[in-house]
Structures are given as structure tokens and as C-alpha cells.
mmCIF file of C-alpha atoms in Angstrom:
data_model
loop_
_atom_site.group_PDB
_atom_site.id
_atom_site.type_symbol
_atom_site.label_atom_id
_atom_site.label_comp_id
_atom_site.label_asym_id
_atom_site.label_seq_id
_atom_site.Cartn_x
_atom_site.Cartn_y
_atom_site.Cartn_z
ATOM 1 C CA MET R 1 20.317 8.959 15.024
ATOM 2 C CA SER R 2 19.050 5.407 14.509
ATOM 3 C CA LYS R 3 15.326 4.804 14.395
ATOM 4 C CA TYR R 4 13.240 2.551 16.607
ATOM 5 C CA ASN R 5 11.797 -0.583 15.035
ATOM 6 C CA VAL R 6 8.081 -1.257 15.509
ATOM 7 C CA ALA R 7 5.674 -3.918 14.301
ATOM 8 C CA ILE R 8 1.912 -3.828 13.866
ATOM 9 C CA VAL R 9 0.087 -7.058 14.668
ATOM 10 C CA GLY R 10 -3.259 -6.930 12.882
ATOM 11 C CA ALA R 11 -3.382 -5.154 9.534
ATOM 12 C CA THR R 12 -6.891 -5.515 8.227
ATOM 13 C CA GLY R 13 -8.874 -3.214 10.547
ATOM 14 C CA TYR R 14 -9.266 0.539 10.726
ATOM 15 C CA THR R 15 -6.787 0.885 13.595
ATOM 16 C CA GLY R 16 -4.093 -0.982 11.677
ATOM 17 C CA SER R 17 -4.665 1.314 8.714
ATOM 18 C CA GLU R 18 -4.550 4.441 10.896
ATOM 19 C CA LEU R 19 -1.374 3.303 12.633
ATOM 20 C CA VAL R 20 0.318 3.013 9.246
ATOM 21 C CA ARG R 21 -1.022 6.414 8.114
ATOM 22 C CA ILE R 22 0.577 8.059 11.149
ATOM 23 C CA LEU R 23 3.758 5.999 11.467
ATOM 24 C CA ILE R 24 4.934 6.226 7.851
ATOM 25 C CA ASN R 25 5.535 9.933 8.482
ATOM 26 C CA HIS R 26 7.011 9.480 11.965
ATOM 27 C CA PRO R 27 10.622 10.692 11.968
ATOM 28 C CA ASP R 28 11.839 8.335 14.684
ATOM 29 C CA VAL R 29 10.471 4.881 13.813
ATOM 30 C CA ASN R 30 10.501 2.224 11.113
ATOM 31 C CA ILE R 31 7.623 -0.184 10.554
ATOM 32 C CA THR R 32 9.618 -3.390 10.194
ATOM 33 C CA SER R 33 6.693 -5.792 9.824
ATOM 34 C CA ILE R 34 2.912 -5.948 9.802
ATOM 35 C CA THR R 35 0.827 -9.060 10.250
ATOM 36 C CA SER R 36 -2.480 -10.512 9.140
ATOM 37 C CA GLU R 37 -3.567 -14.096 9.595
ATOM 38 C CA SER R 38 -6.376 -13.849 7.035
ATOM 39 C CA ARG R 39 -4.435 -11.930 4.351
ATOM 40 C CA LYS R 40 -0.818 -13.022 4.829
ATOM 41 C CA GLY R 41 1.153 -13.172 1.618
ATOM 42 C CA GLU R 42 -0.730 -10.207 0.199
ATOM 43 C CA ARG R 43 0.472 -6.612 0.136
ATOM 44 C CA PHE R 44 -0.751 -4.129 2.716
ATOM 45 C CA SER R 45 -2.034 -2.023 -0.175
ATOM 46 C CA ASP R 46 -4.160 -4.973 -1.334
ATOM 47 C CA VAL R 47 -6.056 -4.696 1.952
ATOM 48 C CA HIS R 48 -6.016 -0.876 2.107
ATOM 49 C CA PRO R 49 -5.771 0.397 -1.493
ATOM 50 C CA GLN R 50 -5.225 4.017 -0.410
ATOM 51 C CA PHE R 51 -1.626 3.028 0.373
ATOM 52 C CA LYS R 52 -0.726 1.968 -3.182
ATOM 53 C CA ASP R 53 2.764 3.251 -4.094
ATOM 54 C CA ILE R 54 3.062 4.610 -0.537
ATOM 55 C CA PHE R 55 3.383 1.587 1.764
ATOM 56 C CA GLU R 56 3.257 -1.899 0.267
ATOM 57 C CA PRO R 57 5.062 -4.473 2.416
ATOM 58 C CA GLU R 58 4.016 -8.105 2.329
ATOM 59 C CA LEU R 59 1.795 -9.161 5.214
ATOM 60 C CA ILE R 60 3.127 -11.977 7.357
ATOM 61 C CA GLY R 61 1.652 -14.277 9.989
ATOM 62 C CA ILE R 62 2.253 -13.736 13.699
ATOM 63 C CA ASP R 63 4.401 -16.865 13.836
ATOM 64 C CA ASP R 64 6.736 -15.292 11.252
ATOM 65 C CA LEU R 65 7.243 -12.104 13.253
ATOM 66 C CA ASP R 66 10.976 -11.484 13.628
ATOM 67 C CA GLU R 67 11.569 -10.359 17.198
ATOM 68 C CA ALA R 68 15.198 -9.426 16.614
ATOM 69 C CA GLY R 69 15.705 -5.709 16.956
ATOM 70 C CA LEU R 70 12.067 -4.961 17.719
ATOM 71 C CA ASP R 71 11.547 -2.114 20.177
ATOM 72 C CA LEU R 72 7.754 -2.016 20.347
ATOM 73 C CA VAL R 73 4.716 -3.900 19.039
ATOM 74 C CA PHE R 74 1.259 -2.459 18.460
ATOM 75 C CA LEU R 75 -1.575 -4.948 18.875
ATOM 76 C CA ALA R 76 -4.438 -3.998 16.563
ATOM 77 C CA LEU R 77 -6.301 -7.206 17.370
ATOM 78 C CA PRO R 78 -9.869 -7.957 18.469
ATOM 79 C CA HIS R 79 -10.836 -8.212 22.128
ATOM 80 C CA GLY R 80 -10.074 -11.699 23.362
ATOM 81 C CA VAL R 81 -7.211 -12.226 20.897
ATOM 82 C CA SER R 82 -4.637 -9.724 22.161
ATOM 83 C CA MET R 83 -4.377 -11.496 25.516
ATOM 84 C CA ASP R 84 -2.909 -14.585 23.853
ATOM 85 C CA PHE R 85 -0.129 -12.555 22.210
ATOM 86 C CA VAL R 86 0.628 -10.766 25.499
ATOM 87 C CA LYS R 87 0.690 -14.073 27.385
ATOM 88 C CA ALA R 88 3.186 -15.517 24.914
ATOM 89 C CA ASN R 89 5.374 -12.406 24.645
ATOM 90 C CA HIS R 90 5.119 -10.410 27.878
ATOM 91 C CA ASP R 91 8.660 -11.338 28.896
ATOM 92 C CA LYS R 92 10.257 -10.436 25.544
ATOM 93 C CA SER R 93 12.536 -7.432 25.085
ATOM 94 C CA PHE R 94 10.031 -5.338 23.136
ATOM 95 C CA LYS R 95 7.320 -3.178 24.682
ATOM 96 C CA ILE R 96 3.640 -3.580 23.814
ATOM 97 C CA VAL R 97 0.798 -1.137 23.191
ATOM 98 C CA ASP R 98 -2.459 -3.099 23.118
ATOM 99 C CA LEU R 99 -5.360 -1.357 21.364
ATOM 100 C CA SER R 100 -7.908 -3.966 22.462
ATOM 101 C CA GLY R 101 -9.829 -3.946 25.737
ATOM 102 C CA ASP R 102 -8.117 -7.023 27.140
ATOM 103 C CA PHE R 103 -6.127 -5.234 29.870
ATOM 104 C CA ARG R 104 -7.986 -1.957 30.451
ATOM 105 C CA LEU R 105 -10.043 -3.107 33.417
ATOM 106 C CA SER R 106 -9.098 -3.870 37.002
ATOM 107 C CA SER R 107 -9.369 -7.650 37.070
ATOM 108 C CA LYS R 108 -10.175 -10.891 35.297
ATOM 109 C CA ALA R 109 -13.550 -11.044 37.043
ATOM 110 C CA VAL R 110 -14.590 -7.556 35.951
ATOM 111 C CA TYR R 111 -13.414 -8.223 32.375
ATOM 112 C CA GLU R 112 -15.332 -11.487 32.105
ATOM 113 C CA ALA R 113 -18.497 -9.925 33.522
ATOM 114 C CA TRP R 114 -18.557 -7.060 31.000
ATOM 115 C CA TYR R 115 -16.935 -8.630 27.927
ATOM 116 C CA GLN R 116 -18.579 -12.044 28.307
ATOM 117 C CA LYS R 117 -15.274 -13.721 27.415
ATOM 118 C CA ASN R 118 -12.853 -15.891 29.367
ATOM 119 C CA HIS R 119 -9.551 -14.181 30.116
ATOM 120 C CA HIS R 120 -6.418 -16.306 29.692
ATOM 121 C CA PHE R 121 -3.689 -14.121 31.214
ATOM 122 C CA GLU R 122 -4.628 -12.714 34.605
ATOM 123 C CA PRO R 123 -1.098 -11.408 35.459
ATOM 124 C CA GLY R 124 -1.491 -8.902 32.636
ATOM 125 C CA PHE R 125 -3.921 -6.840 34.688
ATOM 126 C CA ASP R 126 -1.164 -6.057 37.190
ATOM 127 C CA GLN R 127 1.428 -5.403 34.478
ATOM 128 C CA ALA R 128 -0.634 -3.116 32.246
ATOM 129 C CA VAL R 129 -0.803 0.681 32.582
ATOM 130 C CA PHE R 130 -3.922 2.460 31.340
ATOM 131 C CA GLY R 131 -2.669 4.506 28.405
ATOM 132 C CA LEU R 132 -4.246 7.918 28.894
ATOM 133 C CA PRO R 133 -1.208 10.253 28.978
ATOM 134 C CA GLU R 134 -3.098 13.152 30.524
ATOM 135 C CA LEU R 135 -3.685 11.011 33.621
ATOM 136 C CA TYR R 136 -0.885 8.452 33.707
ATOM 137 C CA ARG R 137 2.089 9.876 31.825
ATOM 138 C CA LYS R 138 4.664 8.985 34.509
ATOM 139 C CA ARG R 139 3.504 5.384 34.730
ATOM 140 C CA ILE R 140 3.355 5.040 30.929
ATOM 141 C CA ARG R 141 6.985 6.180 30.715
ATOM 142 C CA GLU R 142 8.087 3.135 32.735
ATOM 143 C CA ALA R 143 5.573 0.649 31.337
ATOM 144 C CA ARG R 144 6.278 -2.385 29.220
ATOM 145 C CA LEU R 145 2.590 -3.067 28.534
ATOM 146 C CA VAL R 146 0.150 -0.231 27.905
ATOM 147 C CA ALA R 147 -3.585 -0.791 27.559
ATOM 148 C CA ASN R 148 -4.664 1.838 25.061
ATOM 149 C CA PRO R 149 -8.015 3.332 26.188
ATOM 150 C CA GLY R 150 -11.292 2.833 24.389
ATOM 151 C CA CYS R 151 -12.571 5.631 22.173
ATOM 152 C CA PHE R 152 -15.683 6.482 24.191
ATOM 153 C CA PRO R 153 -13.769 6.352 27.496
ATOM 154 C CA THR R 154 -11.101 8.707 26.152
ATOM 155 C CA SER R 155 -13.673 11.375 25.349
ATOM 156 C CA ALA R 156 -15.580 10.892 28.615
ATOM 157 C CA ILE R 157 -12.655 10.557 31.025
ATOM 158 C CA LEU R 158 -10.947 13.703 29.746
ATOM 159 C CA ALA R 159 -14.215 15.588 30.255
ATOM 160 C CA LEU R 160 -14.695 14.234 33.787
ATOM 161 C CA ALA R 161 -11.194 13.934 35.257
ATOM 162 C CA PRO R 162 -10.729 17.555 36.413
ATOM 163 C CA LEU R 163 -14.171 17.603 38.044
ATOM 164 C CA MET R 164 -13.533 14.297 39.806
ATOM 165 C CA LYS R 165 -10.049 15.270 40.943
ATOM 166 C CA GLU R 166 -11.306 18.556 42.383
ATOM 167 C CA GLY R 167 -14.099 16.713 44.194
ATOM 168 C CA ILE R 168 -16.752 19.193 43.114
ATOM 169 C CA ILE R 169 -19.312 16.789 41.634
ATOM 170 C CA ASP R 170 -21.605 14.101 42.967
ATOM 171 C CA LYS R 171 -19.641 11.006 41.980
ATOM 172 C CA HIS R 172 -22.767 8.865 41.813
ATOM 173 C CA GLN R 173 -24.733 11.180 39.509
ATOM 174 C CA ILE R 174 -22.666 11.071 36.312
ATOM 175 C CA THR R 175 -24.360 10.791 32.922
ATOM 176 C CA VAL R 176 -22.392 10.371 29.698
ATOM 177 C CA ASP R 177 -24.275 10.707 26.397
ATOM 178 C CA SER R 178 -22.041 9.883 23.416
ATOM 179 C CA LYS R 179 -22.407 9.822 19.643
ATOM 180 C CA THR R 180 -19.990 8.003 17.367
ATOM 181 C CA GLY R 181 -19.241 7.541 13.704
ATOM 182 C CA VAL R 182 -19.672 4.108 12.136
ATOM 183 C CA THR R 183 -15.950 3.255 12.137
ATOM 184 C CA GLY R 184 -16.272 2.818 15.900
ATOM 185 C CA ALA R 185 -18.015 -0.479 15.185
ATOM 186 C CA GLY R 186 -14.995 -1.853 13.324
ATOM 187 C CA ILE R 187 -14.361 -2.759 9.706
ATOM 188 C CA LYS R 188 -16.558 -5.886 9.605
ATOM 189 C CA SER R 189 -20.109 -5.072 8.578
ATOM 190 C CA LYS R 190 -23.004 -5.786 10.915
ATOM 191 C CA PRO R 191 -26.766 -5.485 10.350
ATOM 192 C CA ASN R 192 -26.954 -2.128 12.153
ATOM 193 C CA THR R 193 -23.934 -0.675 10.309
ATOM 194 C CA HIS R 194 -25.053 -1.373 6.733
ATOM 195 C CA PHE R 195 -25.496 1.807 4.671
ATOM 196 C CA PRO R 196 -29.302 1.560 4.435
ATOM 197 C CA MET R 197 -29.534 1.330 8.230
ATOM 198 C CA VAL R 198 -27.030 4.094 9.034
ATOM 199 C CA ASN R 199 -27.784 6.613 6.325
ATOM 200 C CA ASP R 200 -30.418 9.208 7.288
ATOM 201 C CA ASN R 201 -30.815 7.450 10.624
ATOM 202 C CA PHE R 202 -29.809 7.803 14.282
ATOM 203 C CA SER R 203 -29.941 5.136 16.969
ATOM 204 C CA ALA R 204 -28.889 4.249 20.500
ATOM 205 C CA TYR R 205 -27.283 0.918 21.358
ATOM 206 C CA GLY R 206 -25.679 -0.903 24.270
ATOM 207 C CA VAL R 207 -28.133 0.734 26.696
ATOM 208 C CA LYS R 208 -27.227 -0.099 30.333
ATOM 209 C CA SER R 209 -24.697 -2.737 29.272
ATOM 210 C CA HIS R 210 -22.005 -1.216 27.042
ATOM 211 C CA ARG R 211 -18.578 -2.437 28.167
ATOM 212 C CA HIS R 212 -17.099 1.071 28.024
ATOM 213 C CA THR R 213 -19.351 1.967 30.968
ATOM 214 C CA ILE R 214 -17.165 0.083 33.420
ATOM 215 C CA GLU R 215 -13.968 1.423 31.844
ATOM 216 C CA ILE R 216 -15.087 5.020 32.349
ATOM 217 C CA GLN R 217 -16.391 4.298 35.840
ATOM 218 C CA GLU R 218 -13.292 2.456 37.056
ATOM 219 C CA ILE R 219 -10.754 4.940 35.711
ATOM 220 C CA ILE R 220 -12.378 8.143 36.964
ATOM 221 C CA GLY R 221 -12.986 6.448 40.317
ATOM 222 C CA LYS R 222 -9.371 5.334 40.691
ATOM 223 C CA TYR R 223 -8.091 8.706 39.577
ATOM 224 C CA ALA R 224 -10.088 10.481 42.284
ATOM 225 C CA ASN R 225 -9.406 7.748 44.869
ATOM 226 C CA SER R 226 -13.093 7.071 45.310
ATOM 227 C CA GLU R 227 -15.950 5.079 43.852
ATOM 228 C CA ALA R 228 -18.074 6.461 41.037
ATOM 229 C CA THR R 229 -21.305 5.541 39.282
ATOM 230 C CA VAL R 230 -21.668 6.244 35.578
ATOM 231 C CA LEU R 231 -24.706 6.032 33.342
ATOM 232 C CA PHE R 232 -23.396 5.747 29.776
ATOM 233 C CA THR R 233 -25.417 5.598 26.562
ATOM 234 C CA PRO R 234 -23.764 5.448 23.114
ATOM 235 C CA HIS R 235 -25.477 6.424 19.850
ATOM 236 C CA LEU R 236 -24.601 5.746 16.222
ATOM 237 C CA LEU R 237 -24.289 8.739 13.902
ATOM 238 C CA PRO R 238 -24.513 8.539 10.087
ATOM 239 C CA VAL R 239 -20.892 9.752 9.743
ATOM 240 C CA ASP R 240 -17.693 7.799 9.201
ATOM 241 C CA ARG R 241 -15.548 8.993 12.117
ATOM 242 C CA GLY R 242 -15.644 11.096 15.263
ATOM 243 C CA ILE R 243 -17.114 11.044 18.773
ATOM 244 C CA LEU R 244 -19.000 13.786 20.577
ATOM 245 C CA SER R 245 -19.665 13.132 24.265
ATOM 246 C CA THR R 246 -21.854 15.282 26.489
ATOM 247 C CA THR R 247 -21.462 14.679 30.217
ATOM 248 C CA TYR R 248 -23.917 15.883 32.844
ATOM 249 C CA THR R 249 -22.826 16.152 36.490
ATOM 250 C CA LYS R 250 -24.197 17.730 39.657
ATOM 251 C CA PRO R 251 -21.958 20.103 41.649
ATOM 252 C CA THR R 252 -21.487 19.538 45.360
ATOM 253 C CA ARG R 253 -20.702 23.197 46.020
ATOM 254 C CA GLU R 254 -21.429 26.543 44.430
ATOM 255 C CA VAL R 255 -19.742 26.902 41.042
ATOM 256 C CA SER R 256 -19.881 29.139 37.990
ATOM 257 C CA THR R 257 -18.861 28.710 34.378
ATOM 258 C CA GLN R 258 -15.805 30.857 35.116
ATOM 259 C CA ASP R 259 -14.828 28.517 37.978
ATOM 260 C CA LEU R 260 -15.086 25.501 35.691
ATOM 261 C CA GLU R 261 -13.083 27.128 32.922
ATOM 262 C CA LYS R 262 -10.340 27.964 35.426
ATOM 263 C CA ILE R 263 -10.221 24.377 36.691
ATOM 264 C CA PHE R 264 -9.982 22.926 33.184
ATOM 265 C CA ARG R 265 -7.440 25.535 32.105
ATOM 266 C CA GLU R 266 -5.136 24.803 35.049
ATOM 267 C CA TYR R 267 -5.576 21.079 34.659
ATOM 268 C CA TYR R 268 -4.820 20.876 30.934
ATOM 269 C CA GLU R 269 -2.612 23.934 30.313
ATOM 270 C CA ASN R 270 0.463 21.820 29.491
ATOM 271 C CA GLU R 271 -1.312 19.060 27.576
ATOM 272 C CA PRO R 272 -0.427 19.087 23.867
ATOM 273 C CA TYR R 273 -3.590 17.285 22.747
ATOM 274 C CA VAL R 274 -6.325 18.825 24.859
ATOM 275 C CA ARG R 275 -7.741 22.081 23.527
ATOM 276 C CA LEU R 276 -10.224 24.073 25.610
ATOM 277 C CA ARG R 277 -12.925 25.773 23.576
ATOM 278 C CA ASN R 278 -14.909 28.941 24.266
ATOM 279 C CA GLU R 279 -17.507 27.797 21.754
ATOM 280 C CA LEU R 280 -19.273 24.479 21.220
ATOM 281 C CA PRO R 281 -16.865 22.041 19.512
ATOM 282 C CA ASN R 282 -17.736 19.808 16.582
ATOM 283 C CA LEU R 283 -16.334 16.680 14.955
ATOM 284 C CA LYS R 284 -14.648 18.287 11.964
ATOM 285 C CA GLN R 285 -12.518 20.473 14.214
ATOM 286 C CA VAL R 286 -10.582 17.349 15.283
ATOM 287 C CA ARG R 287 -11.026 15.103 12.218
ATOM 288 C CA GLY R 288 -7.885 13.114 11.436
ATOM 289 C CA THR R 289 -6.011 14.446 14.479
ATOM 290 C CA ASN R 290 -4.994 13.460 17.995
ATOM 291 C CA TYR R 291 -6.801 16.391 19.623
ATOM 292 C CA CYS R 292 -9.563 16.287 22.202
ATOM 293 C CA ASP R 293 -11.516 19.561 22.236
ATOM 294 C CA ILE R 294 -13.466 20.344 25.421
ATOM 295 C CA PHE R 295 -16.134 22.900 26.297
ATOM 296 C CA THR R 296 -17.590 23.240 29.790
ATOM 297 C CA THR R 297 -20.346 25.371 31.290
ATOM 298 C CA TYR R 298 -22.658 25.567 34.309
ATOM 299 C CA ASP R 299 -26.448 25.678 33.953
ATOM 300 C CA ASP R 300 -27.809 27.384 37.056
ATOM 301 C CA ARG R 301 -31.439 26.663 36.108
ATOM 302 C CA THR R 302 -30.957 22.902 36.515
ATOM 303 C CA ASN R 303 -27.852 23.043 38.745
ATOM 304 C CA THR R 304 -25.933 20.974 36.183
ATOM 305 C CA ILE R 305 -22.381 21.037 34.866
ATOM 306 C CA ILE R 306 -22.382 20.318 31.131
ATOM 307 C CA THR R 307 -19.101 19.285 29.526
ATOM 308 C CA ILE R 308 -18.773 18.511 25.813
ATOM 309 C CA SER R 309 -15.765 16.746 24.331
ATOM 310 C CA VAL R 310 -14.965 15.728 20.763
ATOM 311 C CA ILE R 311 -12.305 13.392 19.380
ATOM 312 C CA ASP R 312 -11.568 11.447 16.226
ATOM 313 C CA ASN R 313 -12.356 7.910 17.384
ATOM 314 C CA LEU R 314 -9.673 6.415 15.114
ATOM 315 C CA VAL R 315 -6.914 8.795 16.209
ATOM 316 C CA LYS R 316 -7.108 10.123 19.781
ATOM 317 C CA GLY R 317 -9.581 7.292 20.361
ATOM 318 C CA ALA R 318 -7.217 4.621 19.011
ATOM 319 C CA ALA R 319 -4.137 4.830 16.746
ATOM 320 C CA GLY R 320 -3.029 8.397 17.509
ATOM 321 C CA GLN R 321 -3.160 7.824 21.246
ATOM 322 C CA ALA R 322 -1.259 4.569 20.735
ATOM 323 C CA VAL R 323 1.495 6.505 18.967
ATOM 324 C CA GLN R 324 1.431 9.133 21.732
ATOM 325 C CA ASN R 325 1.937 6.299 24.230
ATOM 326 C CA MET R 326 4.725 4.835 22.111
ATOM 327 C CA ASN R 327 6.510 8.193 22.074
ATOM 328 C CA ILE R 328 6.356 8.375 25.868
ATOM 329 C CA MET R 329 7.486 4.757 26.331
ATOM 330 C CA LEU R 330 10.474 5.228 24.010
ATOM 331 C CA GLY R 331 11.496 8.586 25.457
ATOM 332 C CA LEU R 332 10.650 10.519 22.302
ATOM 333 C CA ASP R 333 9.018 13.909 21.892
ATOM 334 C CA GLU R 334 5.397 13.147 22.786
ATOM 335 C CA THR R 335 4.112 14.994 19.710
ATOM 336 C CA SER R 336 6.464 13.310 17.260
ATOM 337 C CA GLY R 337 4.554 12.064 14.216
ATOM 338 C CA LEU R 338 1.323 13.567 15.517
ATOM 339 C CA ARG R 339 1.559 17.141 14.290
ATOM 340 C CA ILE R 340 -1.461 16.722 12.042
ATOM 341 C CA SER R 341 -3.899 19.512 11.198
ATOM 342 C CA PRO R 342 -7.654 18.785 11.219
ATOM 343 C CA LEU R 343 -9.286 18.011 7.897
ATOM 344 C CA GLN R 344 -12.147 20.468 7.453
ATOM 345 C CA PRO R 345 -14.402 20.513 5.557
#
């Protein structure tokens, strides 16, 4: 059986590196090219030395990308840059999985309000499918452009979707408290991600204004065919990778922990990358994998549903989910290339 040909546009970041780590062991695809505008002419292993003697193609510029025979392109580009590639290539024969936030939201106006950037390709909002397989698998299967979800939204939406769909929570009293590893901020250093600031420290950021707020709010609202209001606060952990999100919701009818467990079990029983936990999950239980582990319980003292979800922000929160979407779009086994065990300790 011949393999599918894929390209990765954007090699220098963490998501580009993770895409290669997963795809070089994928039985059904070949990485035919990988691009970098800032490092073209160098080897991929010059940028990511862990790939020496494993994967060392020469990096090329986007203008040198050979479209012949390409089946799918991953865009591992910054927000505001992916849209230009999609605008120029949306009518080409290859499919696109965009790992940026350029097409995750409902409209140009909403994007510009939350990202504080001008959007140059408004038709893309109608063409793109939000790439969360657990919610939109059928639409992803037919899509030519998939907007890969953000890392925080992946962890939060999977924790909230069953509750929203069942209509058992107050949709305007949703609190999401998330903690992330430093890789969530990207590979370029910033004042708050330098080692002396992160090490032995813990901080909140993006309070009231983080752009993933609207992504979570829009998707869970659309999925339940209603409006929702989400209060989202992210925090920076002194670890390299992983997200733990705790969501707090108020039930609109009498529930018990057993009721919640039944709802989640029925909702996710056939999902290969959602694991329901009887004990509190932690980051190392999903490290390096495409799993989302979820624990849910009801606190009768405060009349609150507490749901805890953990993912690896670089895998289920980015590259792994992108590969999962690719598998669906190409008609492959959804788990192909993603049968990875967690790295613990």
C-alpha cells in the first residue's frame, strides 16, 4: 500500500518538532518536506538536535514547497501567519490542518476582537471545521481545512461537553481554572518564561482576556445549541509540558457523582483518546501521549460539579490531535501513529 505524502510548514517551534516525532513512526505517511523561513538551507536536526541521525532533511522555504503529490499540509505557524498560506492555497488539491488559532473562531469580527490582529481571509471561517474529533468527527472526515483546537480549549471542552449536551448545568456559571507547562508559551523566550522567573514560582496570566476564553465559550455553546458564559483563568507551572484544567459548574437538577460518571462513561465509551479516571489524574499519566484523562465528581456541600482533565499540551493539545485529525481526513485508522505510552516518571 502506498503512503500518503505530507508536509510540515513551520519547523522551528515545539509543534513542528512534535509533529516530526510522531510522524516519523507513522506507518501510513511520508514527510516529503518541511519548511522554515528563518532556517532554510539548514538541516532539521540543526534546529532540533534530538533528531540527529534520525530525521535530517534540509529545510526549505514556503515558496519552494513542491505541491505535486502532496495529500496534506500541517501548518505549524504563528497566529496571523497561517491565514496567508490558507488564502493562497485553499483551492489546491491537498488538505490542510492548521495548528494556529486563525480559523478556530466563528467570524472575522470575533477573531479580531480577541486576537487583536487583522484577518485577511474571511471565507476561511466558513470552510474550516473545528478539529476536536470527539465532537466533530463526521465533519472532520469531509473537511479540507481543519482548525486544530487550542491546548487549553481541548482540556476544557472535553471536560464540559457531556454536561452541556445533557443540559444539566447552568450555562452561564462555568469556571475553568487551568495550569500549563512552559512549552505552552512557545519556543521563543519571553520575560515571564525565563528560567529564573518560572523555576520555584507559580503565576496567573491573561486574566479576563485570554483568547482561549472565547474559543471554549463558542464551541461548548454551539455544541449544546445554546449560549454559554465562561470564566477562564490560565496559570503557568514550573514544568515543561502538560495541562491540568479544573472546571466548576452548577447543576440545574439533582445529580450525584454516580450520575456524572454514567454520563461521561456513555459519552466517551468509544473514544480512543479519552480515559475516565476513578482517581485524581496528573500530568505524568498522559505525558508524551494523545490521551485526555478526566475525573468528575459532585460536591453536595457547595452544590458544585468538579471536573478535572489532564492532557499533554504538545500532543493532544497540538501535534497529536493534528495527526488524529489527519488520520480521519485521510480515511486511516484514527489511532495510527498515536499508540504511544505515557512517559512516567
